[in-house]
Coordinates of C-alpha atoms in Angstrom, one line a residue:
X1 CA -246.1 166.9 97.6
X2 CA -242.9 167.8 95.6
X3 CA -242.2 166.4 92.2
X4 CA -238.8 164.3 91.4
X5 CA -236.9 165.0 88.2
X6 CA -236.3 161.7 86.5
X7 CA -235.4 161.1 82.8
X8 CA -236.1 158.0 80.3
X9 CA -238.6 155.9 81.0
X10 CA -239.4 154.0 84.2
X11 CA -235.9 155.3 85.7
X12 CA -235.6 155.5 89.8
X13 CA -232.5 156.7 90.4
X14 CA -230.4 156.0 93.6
X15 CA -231.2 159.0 95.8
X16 CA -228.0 159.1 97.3
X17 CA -226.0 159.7 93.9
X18 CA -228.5 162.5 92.9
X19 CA -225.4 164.5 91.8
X20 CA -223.5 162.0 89.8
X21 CA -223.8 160.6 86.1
X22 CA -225.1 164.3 85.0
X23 CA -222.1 165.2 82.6
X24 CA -219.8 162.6 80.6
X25 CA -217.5 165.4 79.5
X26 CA -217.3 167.0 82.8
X27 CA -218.1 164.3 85.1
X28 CA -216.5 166.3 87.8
X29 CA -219.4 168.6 88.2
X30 CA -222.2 167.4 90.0
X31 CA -224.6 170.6 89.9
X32 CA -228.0 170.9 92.1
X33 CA -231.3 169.2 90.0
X34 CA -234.1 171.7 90.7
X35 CA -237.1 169.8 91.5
X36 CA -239.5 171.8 89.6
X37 CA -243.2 171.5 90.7
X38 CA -244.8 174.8 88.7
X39 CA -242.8 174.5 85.4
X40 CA -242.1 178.2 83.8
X41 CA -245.0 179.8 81.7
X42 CA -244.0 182.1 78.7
X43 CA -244.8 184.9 81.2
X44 CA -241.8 184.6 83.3
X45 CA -239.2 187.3 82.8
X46 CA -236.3 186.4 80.5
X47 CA -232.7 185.8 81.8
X48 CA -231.3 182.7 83.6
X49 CA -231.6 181.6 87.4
X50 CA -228.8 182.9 89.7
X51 CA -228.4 180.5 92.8
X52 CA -225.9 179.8 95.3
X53 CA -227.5 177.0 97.4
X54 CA -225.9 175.0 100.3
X55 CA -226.7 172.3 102.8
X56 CA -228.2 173.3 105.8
X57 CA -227.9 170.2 107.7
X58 CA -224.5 168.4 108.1
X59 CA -223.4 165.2 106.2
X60 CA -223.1 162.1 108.7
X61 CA -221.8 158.9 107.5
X62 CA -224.4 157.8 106.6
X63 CA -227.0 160.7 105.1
X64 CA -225.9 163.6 102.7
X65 CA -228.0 166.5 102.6
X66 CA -228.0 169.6 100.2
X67 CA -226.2 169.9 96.9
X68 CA -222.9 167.9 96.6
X69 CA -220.7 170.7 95.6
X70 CA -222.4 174.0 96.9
X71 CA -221.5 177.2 94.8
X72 CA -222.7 179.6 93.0
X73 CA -224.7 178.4 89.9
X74 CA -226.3 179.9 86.3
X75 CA -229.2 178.2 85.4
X76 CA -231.9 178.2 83.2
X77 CA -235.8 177.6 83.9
X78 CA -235.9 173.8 83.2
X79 CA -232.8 173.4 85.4
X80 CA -230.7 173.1 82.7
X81 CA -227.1 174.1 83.9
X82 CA -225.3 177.4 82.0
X83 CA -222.3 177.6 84.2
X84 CA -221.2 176.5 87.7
X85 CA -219.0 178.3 89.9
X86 CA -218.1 175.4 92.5
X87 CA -213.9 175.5 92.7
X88 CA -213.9 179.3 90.8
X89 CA -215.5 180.4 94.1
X90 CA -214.0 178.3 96.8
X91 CA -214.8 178.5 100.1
X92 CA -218.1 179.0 100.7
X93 CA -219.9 181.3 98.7
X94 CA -222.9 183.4 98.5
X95 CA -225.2 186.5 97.5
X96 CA -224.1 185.1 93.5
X97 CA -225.2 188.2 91.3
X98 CA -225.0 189.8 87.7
X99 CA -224.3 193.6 87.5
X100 CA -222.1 196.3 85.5
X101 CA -218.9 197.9 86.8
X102 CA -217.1 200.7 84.3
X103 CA -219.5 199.6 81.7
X104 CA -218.8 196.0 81.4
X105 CA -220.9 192.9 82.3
X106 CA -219.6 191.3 86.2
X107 CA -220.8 188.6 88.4
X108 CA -219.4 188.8 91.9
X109 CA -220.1 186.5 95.4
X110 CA -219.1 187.2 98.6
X111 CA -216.2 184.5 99.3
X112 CA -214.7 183.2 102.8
X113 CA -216.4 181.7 105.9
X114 CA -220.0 180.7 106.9
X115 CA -220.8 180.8 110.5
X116 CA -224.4 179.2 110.3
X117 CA -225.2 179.2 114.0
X118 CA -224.8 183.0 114.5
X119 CA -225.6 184.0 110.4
X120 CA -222.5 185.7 110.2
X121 CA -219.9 185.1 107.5
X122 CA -216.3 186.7 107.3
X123 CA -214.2 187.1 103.9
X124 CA -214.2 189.0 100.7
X125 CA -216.0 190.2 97.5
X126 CA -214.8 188.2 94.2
X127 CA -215.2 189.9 91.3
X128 CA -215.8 188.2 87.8
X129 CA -215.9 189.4 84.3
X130 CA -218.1 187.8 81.6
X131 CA -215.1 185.5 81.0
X132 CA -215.1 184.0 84.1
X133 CA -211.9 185.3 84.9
X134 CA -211.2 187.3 88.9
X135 CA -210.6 191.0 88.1
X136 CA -211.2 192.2 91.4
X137 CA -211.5 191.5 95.7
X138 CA -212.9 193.9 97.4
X139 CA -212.5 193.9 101.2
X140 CA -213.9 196.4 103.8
X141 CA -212.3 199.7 105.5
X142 CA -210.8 200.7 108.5
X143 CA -209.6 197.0 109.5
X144 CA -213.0 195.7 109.9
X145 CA -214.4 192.0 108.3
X146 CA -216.8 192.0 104.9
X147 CA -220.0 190.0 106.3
X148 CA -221.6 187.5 103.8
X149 CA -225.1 189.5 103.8
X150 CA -224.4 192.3 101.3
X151 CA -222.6 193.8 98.0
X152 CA -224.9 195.4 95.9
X153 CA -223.0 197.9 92.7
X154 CA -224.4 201.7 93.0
X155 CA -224.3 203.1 89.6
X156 CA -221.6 200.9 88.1
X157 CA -218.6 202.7 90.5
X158 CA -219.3 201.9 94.2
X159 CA -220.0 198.8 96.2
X160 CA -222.0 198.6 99.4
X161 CA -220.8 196.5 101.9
X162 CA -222.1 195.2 105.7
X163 CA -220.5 194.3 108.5
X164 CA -220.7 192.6 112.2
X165 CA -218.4 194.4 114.5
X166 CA -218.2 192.9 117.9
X167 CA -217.8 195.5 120.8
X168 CA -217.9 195.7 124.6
X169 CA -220.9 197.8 126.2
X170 CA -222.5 197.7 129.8
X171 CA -225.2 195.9 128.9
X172 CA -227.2 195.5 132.1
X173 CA -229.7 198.0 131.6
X174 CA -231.0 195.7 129.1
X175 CA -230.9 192.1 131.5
X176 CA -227.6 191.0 131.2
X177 CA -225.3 190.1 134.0
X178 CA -222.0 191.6 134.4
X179 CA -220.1 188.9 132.0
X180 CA -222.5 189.2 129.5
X181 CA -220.9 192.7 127.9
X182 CA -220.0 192.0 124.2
X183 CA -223.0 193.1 121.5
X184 CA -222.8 193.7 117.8
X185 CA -222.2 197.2 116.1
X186 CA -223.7 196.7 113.0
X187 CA -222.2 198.5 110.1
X188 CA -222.3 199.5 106.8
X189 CA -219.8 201.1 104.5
X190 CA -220.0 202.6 100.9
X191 CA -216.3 201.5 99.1
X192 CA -215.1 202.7 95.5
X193 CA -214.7 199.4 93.6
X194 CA -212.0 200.0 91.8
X195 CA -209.4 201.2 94.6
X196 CA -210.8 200.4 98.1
X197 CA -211.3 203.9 99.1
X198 CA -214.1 203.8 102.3
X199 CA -216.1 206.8 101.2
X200 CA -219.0 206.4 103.9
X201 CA -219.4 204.4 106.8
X202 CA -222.8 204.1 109.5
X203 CA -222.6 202.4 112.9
X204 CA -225.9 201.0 114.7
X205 CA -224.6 201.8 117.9
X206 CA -224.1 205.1 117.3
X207 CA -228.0 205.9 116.2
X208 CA -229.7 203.2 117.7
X209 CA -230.8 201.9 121.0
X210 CA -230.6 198.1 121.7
X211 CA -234.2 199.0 123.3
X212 CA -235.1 198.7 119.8
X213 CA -233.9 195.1 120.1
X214 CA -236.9 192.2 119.6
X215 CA -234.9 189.4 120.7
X216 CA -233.3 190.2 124.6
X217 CA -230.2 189.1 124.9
X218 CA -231.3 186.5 127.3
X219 CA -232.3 183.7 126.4
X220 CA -229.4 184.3 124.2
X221 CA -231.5 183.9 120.5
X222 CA -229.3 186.4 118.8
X223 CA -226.1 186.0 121.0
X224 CA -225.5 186.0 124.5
X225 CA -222.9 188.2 125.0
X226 CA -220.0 186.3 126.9
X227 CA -217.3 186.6 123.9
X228 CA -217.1 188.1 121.2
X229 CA -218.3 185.1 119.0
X230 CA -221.3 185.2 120.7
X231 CA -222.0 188.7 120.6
X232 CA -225.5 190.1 121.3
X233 CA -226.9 190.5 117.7
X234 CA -229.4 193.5 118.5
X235 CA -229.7 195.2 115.2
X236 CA -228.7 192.3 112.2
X237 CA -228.3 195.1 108.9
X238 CA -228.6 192.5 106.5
X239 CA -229.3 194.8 103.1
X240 CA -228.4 198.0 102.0
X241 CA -229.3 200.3 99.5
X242 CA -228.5 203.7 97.8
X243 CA -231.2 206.2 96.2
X244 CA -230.7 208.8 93.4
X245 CA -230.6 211.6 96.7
X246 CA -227.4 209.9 98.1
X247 CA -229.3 208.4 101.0
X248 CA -229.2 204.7 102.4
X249 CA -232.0 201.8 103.1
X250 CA -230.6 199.5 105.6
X251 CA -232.9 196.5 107.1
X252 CA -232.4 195.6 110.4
X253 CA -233.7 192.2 110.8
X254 CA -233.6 191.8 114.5
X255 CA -235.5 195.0 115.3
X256 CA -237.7 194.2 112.6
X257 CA -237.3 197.2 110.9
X258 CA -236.6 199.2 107.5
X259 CA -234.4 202.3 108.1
X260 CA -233.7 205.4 105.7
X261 CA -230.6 206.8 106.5
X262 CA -229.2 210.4 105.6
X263 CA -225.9 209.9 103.3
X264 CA -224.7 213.2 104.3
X265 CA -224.9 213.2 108.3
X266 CA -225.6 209.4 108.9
X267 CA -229.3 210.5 110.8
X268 CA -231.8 208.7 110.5
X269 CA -234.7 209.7 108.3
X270 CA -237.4 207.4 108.8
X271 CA -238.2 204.0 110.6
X272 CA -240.4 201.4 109.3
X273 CA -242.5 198.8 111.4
X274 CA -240.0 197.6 114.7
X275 CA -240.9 199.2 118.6
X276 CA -239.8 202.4 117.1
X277 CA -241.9 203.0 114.0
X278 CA -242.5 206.6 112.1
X279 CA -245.4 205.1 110.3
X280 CA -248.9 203.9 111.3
X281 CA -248.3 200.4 109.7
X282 CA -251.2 198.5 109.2
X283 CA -251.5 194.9 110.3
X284 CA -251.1 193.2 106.6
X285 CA -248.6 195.3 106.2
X286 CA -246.4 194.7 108.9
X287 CA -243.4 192.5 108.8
X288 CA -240.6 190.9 111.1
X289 CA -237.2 189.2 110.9
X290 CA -237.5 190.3 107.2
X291 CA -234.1 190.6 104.5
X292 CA -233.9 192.2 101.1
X293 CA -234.9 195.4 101.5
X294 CA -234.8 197.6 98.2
X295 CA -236.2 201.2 96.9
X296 CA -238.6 200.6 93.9
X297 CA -239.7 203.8 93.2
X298 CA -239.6 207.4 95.0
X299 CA -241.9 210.5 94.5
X300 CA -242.5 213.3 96.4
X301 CA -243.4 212.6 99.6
X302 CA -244.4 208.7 98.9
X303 CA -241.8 205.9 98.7
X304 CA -242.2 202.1 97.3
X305 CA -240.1 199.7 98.7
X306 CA -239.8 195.4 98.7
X307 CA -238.4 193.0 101.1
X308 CA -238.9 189.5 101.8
X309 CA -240.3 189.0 105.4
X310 CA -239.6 186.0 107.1
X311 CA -241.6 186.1 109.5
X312 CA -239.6 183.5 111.2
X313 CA -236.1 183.5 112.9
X314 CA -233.6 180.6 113.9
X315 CA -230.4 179.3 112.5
X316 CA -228.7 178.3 109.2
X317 CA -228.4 174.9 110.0
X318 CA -230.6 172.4 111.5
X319 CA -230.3 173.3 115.0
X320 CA -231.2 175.8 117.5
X321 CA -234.9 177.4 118.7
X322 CA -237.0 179.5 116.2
X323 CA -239.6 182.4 116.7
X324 CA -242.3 182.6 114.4
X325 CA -244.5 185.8 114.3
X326 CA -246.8 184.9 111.3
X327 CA -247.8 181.7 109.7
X328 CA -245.4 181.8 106.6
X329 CA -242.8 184.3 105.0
X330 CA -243.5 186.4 101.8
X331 CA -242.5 189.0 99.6
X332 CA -244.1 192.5 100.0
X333 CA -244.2 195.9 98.1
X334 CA -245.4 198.4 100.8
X335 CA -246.1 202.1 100.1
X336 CA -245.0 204.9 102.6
X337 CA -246.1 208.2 102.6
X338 CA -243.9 210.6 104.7
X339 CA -246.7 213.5 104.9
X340 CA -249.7 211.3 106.2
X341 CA -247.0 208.7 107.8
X342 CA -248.8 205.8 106.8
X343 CA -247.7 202.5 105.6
X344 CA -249.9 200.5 102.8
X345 CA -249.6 197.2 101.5
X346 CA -249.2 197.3 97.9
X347 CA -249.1 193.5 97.2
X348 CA -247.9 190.3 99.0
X349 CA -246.1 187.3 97.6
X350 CA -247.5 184.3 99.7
X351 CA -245.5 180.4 98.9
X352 CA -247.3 177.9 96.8
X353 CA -246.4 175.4 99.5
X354 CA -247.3 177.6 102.6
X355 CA -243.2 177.8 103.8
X356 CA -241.9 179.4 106.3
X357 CA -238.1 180.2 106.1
X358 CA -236.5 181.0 109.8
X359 CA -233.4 182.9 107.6
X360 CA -232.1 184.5 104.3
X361 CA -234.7 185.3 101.7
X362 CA -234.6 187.8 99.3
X363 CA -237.5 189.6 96.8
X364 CA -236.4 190.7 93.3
X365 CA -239.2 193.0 91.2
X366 CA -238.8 193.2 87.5
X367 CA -239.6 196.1 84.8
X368 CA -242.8 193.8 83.6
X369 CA -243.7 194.1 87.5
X370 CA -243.5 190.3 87.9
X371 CA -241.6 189.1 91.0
X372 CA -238.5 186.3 92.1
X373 CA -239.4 185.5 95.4
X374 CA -236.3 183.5 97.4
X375 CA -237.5 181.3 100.4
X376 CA -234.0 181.4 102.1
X377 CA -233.5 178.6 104.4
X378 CA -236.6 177.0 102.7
X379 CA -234.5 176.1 100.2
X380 CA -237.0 177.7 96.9
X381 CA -237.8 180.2 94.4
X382 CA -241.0 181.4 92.9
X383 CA -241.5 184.0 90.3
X384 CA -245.3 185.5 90.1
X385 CA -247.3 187.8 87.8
X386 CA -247.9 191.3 89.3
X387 CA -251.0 189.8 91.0
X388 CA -249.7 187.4 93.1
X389 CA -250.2 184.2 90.9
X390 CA -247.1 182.1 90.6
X391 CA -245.9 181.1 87.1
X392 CA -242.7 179.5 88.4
X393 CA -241.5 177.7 91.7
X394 CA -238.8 174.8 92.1
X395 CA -236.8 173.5 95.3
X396 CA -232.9 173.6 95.0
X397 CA -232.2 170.3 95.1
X398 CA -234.0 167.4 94.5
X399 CA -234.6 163.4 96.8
X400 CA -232.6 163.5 99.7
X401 CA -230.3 165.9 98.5
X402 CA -233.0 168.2 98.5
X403 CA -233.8 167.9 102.0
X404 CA -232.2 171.1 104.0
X405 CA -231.1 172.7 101.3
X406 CA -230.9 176.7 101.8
X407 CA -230.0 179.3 99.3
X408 CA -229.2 183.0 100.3
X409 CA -230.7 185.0 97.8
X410 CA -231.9 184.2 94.6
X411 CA -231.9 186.3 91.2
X412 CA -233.0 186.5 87.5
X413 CA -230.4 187.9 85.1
X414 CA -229.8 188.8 81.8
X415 CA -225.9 187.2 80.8
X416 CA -223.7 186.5 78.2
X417 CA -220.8 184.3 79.5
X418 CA -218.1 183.6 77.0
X419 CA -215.2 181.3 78.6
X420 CA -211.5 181.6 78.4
X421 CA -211.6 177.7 79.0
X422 CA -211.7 175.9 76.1
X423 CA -214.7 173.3 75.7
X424 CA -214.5 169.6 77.1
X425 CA -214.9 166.8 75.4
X426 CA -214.9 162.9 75.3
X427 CA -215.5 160.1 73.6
X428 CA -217.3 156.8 74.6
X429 CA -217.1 153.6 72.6
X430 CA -220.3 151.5 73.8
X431 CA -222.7 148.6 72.1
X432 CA -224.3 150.9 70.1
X433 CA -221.5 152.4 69.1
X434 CA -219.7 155.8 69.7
X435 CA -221.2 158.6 71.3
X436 CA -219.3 162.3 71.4
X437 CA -220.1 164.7 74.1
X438 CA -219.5 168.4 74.4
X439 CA -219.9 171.0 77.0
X440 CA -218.5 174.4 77.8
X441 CA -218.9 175.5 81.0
X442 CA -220.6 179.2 81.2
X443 CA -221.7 179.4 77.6
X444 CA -224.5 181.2 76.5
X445 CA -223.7 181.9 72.9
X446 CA -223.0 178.4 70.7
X447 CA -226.2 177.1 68.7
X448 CA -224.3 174.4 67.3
X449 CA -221.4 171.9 67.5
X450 CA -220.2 170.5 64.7
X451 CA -218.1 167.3 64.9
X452 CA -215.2 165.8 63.0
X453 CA -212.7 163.0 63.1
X454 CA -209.2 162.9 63.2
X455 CA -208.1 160.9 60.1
X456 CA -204.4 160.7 60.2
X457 CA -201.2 161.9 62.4
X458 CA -201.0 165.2 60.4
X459 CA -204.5 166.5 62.0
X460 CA -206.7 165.9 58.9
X461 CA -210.5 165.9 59.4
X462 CA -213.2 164.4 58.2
X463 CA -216.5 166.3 59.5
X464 CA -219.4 164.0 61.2
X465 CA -221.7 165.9 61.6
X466 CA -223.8 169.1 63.6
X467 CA -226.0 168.7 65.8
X468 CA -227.8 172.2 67.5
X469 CA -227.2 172.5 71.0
X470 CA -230.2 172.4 73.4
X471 CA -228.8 171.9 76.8
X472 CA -225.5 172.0 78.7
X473 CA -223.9 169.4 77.5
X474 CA -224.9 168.0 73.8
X475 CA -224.1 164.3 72.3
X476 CA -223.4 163.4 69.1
X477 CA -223.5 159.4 67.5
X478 CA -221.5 157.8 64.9
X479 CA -222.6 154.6 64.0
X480 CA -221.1 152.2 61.8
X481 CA -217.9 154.1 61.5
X482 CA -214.4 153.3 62.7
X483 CA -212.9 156.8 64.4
X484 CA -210.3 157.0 66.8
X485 CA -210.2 160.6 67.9
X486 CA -212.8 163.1 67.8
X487 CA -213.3 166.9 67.9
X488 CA -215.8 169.6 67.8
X489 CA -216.5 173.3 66.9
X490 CA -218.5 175.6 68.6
X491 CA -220.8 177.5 66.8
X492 CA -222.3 180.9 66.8
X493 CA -225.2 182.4 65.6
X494 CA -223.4 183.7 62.5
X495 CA -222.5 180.6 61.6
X496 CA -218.9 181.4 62.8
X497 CA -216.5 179.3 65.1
X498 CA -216.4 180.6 68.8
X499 CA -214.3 178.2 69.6
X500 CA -212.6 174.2 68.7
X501 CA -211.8 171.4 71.4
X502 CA -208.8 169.6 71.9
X503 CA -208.7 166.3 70.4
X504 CA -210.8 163.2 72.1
X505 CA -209.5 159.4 71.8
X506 CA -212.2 157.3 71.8
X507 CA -212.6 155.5 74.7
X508 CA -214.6 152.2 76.0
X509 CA -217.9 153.1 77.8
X510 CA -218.3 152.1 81.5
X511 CA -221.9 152.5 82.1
X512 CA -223.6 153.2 85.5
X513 CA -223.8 150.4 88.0
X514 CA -227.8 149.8 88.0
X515 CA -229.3 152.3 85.8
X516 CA -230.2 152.4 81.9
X517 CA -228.3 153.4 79.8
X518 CA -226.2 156.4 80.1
X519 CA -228.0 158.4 77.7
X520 CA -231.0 158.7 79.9
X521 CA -228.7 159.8 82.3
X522 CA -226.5 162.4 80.8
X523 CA -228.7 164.4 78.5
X524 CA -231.2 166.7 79.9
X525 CA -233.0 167.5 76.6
X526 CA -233.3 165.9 73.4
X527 CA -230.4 167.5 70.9
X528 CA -231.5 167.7 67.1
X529 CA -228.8 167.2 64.7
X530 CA -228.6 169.2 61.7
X531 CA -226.9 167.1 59.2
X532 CA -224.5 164.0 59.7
X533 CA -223.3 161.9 56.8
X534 CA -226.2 159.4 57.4
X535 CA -229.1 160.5 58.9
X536 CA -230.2 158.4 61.7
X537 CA -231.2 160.7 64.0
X538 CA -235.0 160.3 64.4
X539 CA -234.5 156.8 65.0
X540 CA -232.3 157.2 68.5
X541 CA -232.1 160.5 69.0
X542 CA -235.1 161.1 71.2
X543 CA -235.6 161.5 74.7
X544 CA -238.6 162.7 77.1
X545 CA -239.1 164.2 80.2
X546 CA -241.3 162.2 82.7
X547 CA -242.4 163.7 85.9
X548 CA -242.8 160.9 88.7
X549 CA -244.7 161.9 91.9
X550 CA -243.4 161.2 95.7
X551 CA -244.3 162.2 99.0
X552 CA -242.5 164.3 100.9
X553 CA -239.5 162.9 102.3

């Protein structure tokens, strides 16, 4: 069973508009609703969500699946929206992260097209700063495509990058006819953010048999060779990583297997699991299809590592065949030991709803050891406690919208976003009189708004009221009170003004054909004024959560 999101009391909202009504002042965003079914304990590690999820099965004219405007997305643990990316990355978008480059705060996305048959994408890196503002696209070297899969920041200077590089090969010896001869070189390269330069680049192909392939390229599950679109897939690097000894971690998803690879010559070092194994794996620990692989920790001659195993391989949208090779996916932390070369299970990551995602995935560990576990094309996250118990999961979307819905990767950041945009705001005039509401997209740092009224054509004020902000966007009420144009402050946690609105004219209130009132609608949490000129508040102000139950839909 999953649990629907609904606010007010005895509210059933239209499934089909899941994404509308959400924001008065910025009624253009319609942002994902988690649909949260193990609300977040006090034990989950702080920072916000990072999501980027998308619809895995098309839109028809008559069913929309997946989140109305797919993007990249900030979000805290009740669902509560910080920032969303949708139209600042355009295109489609994915692998949304946090890091540092130079010493200052980034987010970055891969950016350009999604080919969810083959789980290939082609385009760029776009480069944020904590402003919101592009400061940087970063493509790949020596005339080659940046795939979707990876860009992770090595020591705040260099960017690691994959790639899908279609070539021609005899490929008979391995069951193909004489037309069948195009098959993926898989590469990776190691690029210097700030000017392009490739400084490293590794080639499948050239250190790795396509007898180390687990799907053949007939029946054609990871390409059949005729073009070059429909290259044999016989490696899939989907991750990459760097340690502190220059060398590289690269997962190969369609050997099933983890590979350490020698920054200096480009040899390998060691395989894990896959036909080709240099460890004695044991059969908990084993893994297939998996994504995500990371170093956790490295001494002497033993070396911790996580990755998300799928256990499970198809496409990224709703059709195609599938290979399962265990009954669900997980997150695992295995131990290798490169003088007894043997593989332990240090701890597994199992779903609360026993899910099984045939793509993407990712598993992030924390400092606290607790663990964000991304169910790719299951479409949900789930942080746990060191042990394995979960202490948060949600789906990305919620009703019908939720149905299909994938997400890439998923992440927990610390992030302090201040805009260059200034906030939005509006002004409704409705029965109960006039309602102000403020937002300001990628925010983290206003406590407060405070509100005034424009009092004459010479932009004299009269202050309203404050009202402390608890949510994206926060409302504010004047009753009994003639105003005309209304505006609002942001404030800091000093007390100090981050930043003022333009100027609202009031407006007359068109409510939502069907529903309650708009309030129930628009505001995700209760917001607690601070002091108005007549104090009101306890008498309207206050809203609840309720949690309705449906089956599975």
């Amino acid at each position: 069973m999953k649990l629907l999101l609904v606010f007010g009391t005895a509210l059933v909202l239209p499934l089909l508009v899941f994404g509308d009504w959400q924001f008065k002042s910025r009624s253009d965003l319609a942002p994902p609703r988690l649909n949260i079914t193990i609300p977040a304990t006090q034990d989950v590690e702080k920072g916000y969500l990072f999501i980027a999820p998308f619809a895995g099965f098309p839109d028809t004219p008559t069913e929309q699946h997946g989140p109305r405007q797919a993007g990249p997305y900030i979000l805290r643990d009740n669902g509560d929206l910080i920032w969303s990316g949708y139209g600042i990355y355009s295109i489609w978008s994915t692998n949304f992260q946090a890091s540092s480059w130079r010493g200052e705060d980034i987010l970055f996305s891969f950016e350009g097209d999604h080919n969810p048959g083959y789980g290939h994408g082609h385009g760029h890196i776009t480069i944020l700063d904590n402003h919101y503002e592009t400061i940087r696209e970063l493509r790949a070297g020596n005339h080659k495509l940046v795939d979707k899969h990876e860009f992770h920041v090595v020591n705040e200077k260099t960017g690691l990058i994959q790639i899908y590089q279609p070539v021609v090969r005899d490929l008979t010896r391995w069951g193909a006819s004489a037309q069948q001869q195009w098959i993926v070189n898989s590469l990776f390269q190691e690029l210097d953010i700030a000017t392009g330069e490739l400084l490293f680049e590794w080639a499948s192909l050239d250190h790795v048999s396509p007898d180390e392939a687990i799907l053949p390229i007939n029946p054609g599950q990871a390409g059949s060779g005729y073009n070059s679109s429909d290259a044999w897939d016989y490696f899939h690097i989907n991750s990459v990583d760097k340690d502190s000894e220059s060398n590289y971690l690269i997962s190969a998803r369609d050997a099933c297997s983890i590979h350490k690879i020698n920054g200096t010559d480009g040899n390998i070092i060691w395989k894990l699991n896959g036909k080709d194994s240099s460890f004695s794996v044991p059969k908990n620990a084993e893994f297939c299809f998996q994504h995500h692989a990371r170093f956790i920790s490295q001494h002497d001659d033993v070396e911790i590592i996580s990755l998300y195993d799928n256990s499970a391989h198809g496409t990224e949208h709703s059709g195609g065949s599938e290979v399962h090779t265990s009954p669900t996916s997980s997150g695992k932390i295995i131990k290798v030991n490169t003088t007894s070369w043997e593989a332990e299970l240090v701890q597994a990551f199992f779903p609360p709803d026993n899910l099984l995602s045939k793509s993407q995935g990712s598993t992030q560990t924390f400092p606290n050891g607790n663990v964000l576990v991304n169910w790719g094309s299951s479409g949900a996250v789930t942080e746990y406690l060191p042990n394995g118990t979960p202490i948060f999961h949600s789906y990305m979307d919620s009703g019908y919208l939720g149905l299909g819905v994938e997400n890439y990767r998923a992440f927990r950041y610390n992030w302090t976003g201040i805009p260059n945009e200034e906030p939005a705001i509006v002004a409704l005039e409705g029965e109960d009189g006039i309602t102000a509401y403020v937002s300001w997209n990628g925010d983290t740092e206003t406590r407060a708004w405070r509100f005034y009224a424009l009092t004459d054509d010479f932009g004299s004020t009269e202050f309203l009221g404050e009202v402390e902000r608890m949510s994206f966007e926060t409302s504010f009420r004047i009753y009994n009170k003639v105003v005309t144009s209304i505006s609002a402050e942001a404030i800091g946690a000093s007390g100090s003004t981050l930043r003022t609105t333009g100027t609202a004219i009031v407006e007359q209130e068109i409510k939502p054909q069907g529903l309650p009132s708009s309030d129930n609608v628009a505001e995700i949490a209760m917001q607690k004024t601070i002091s108005t000129t007549s104090s009101r508040w306890e008498e309207y102000g206050v809203l609840k959560y309720i949690r309705t139950r449906i089956g599975e839909l």
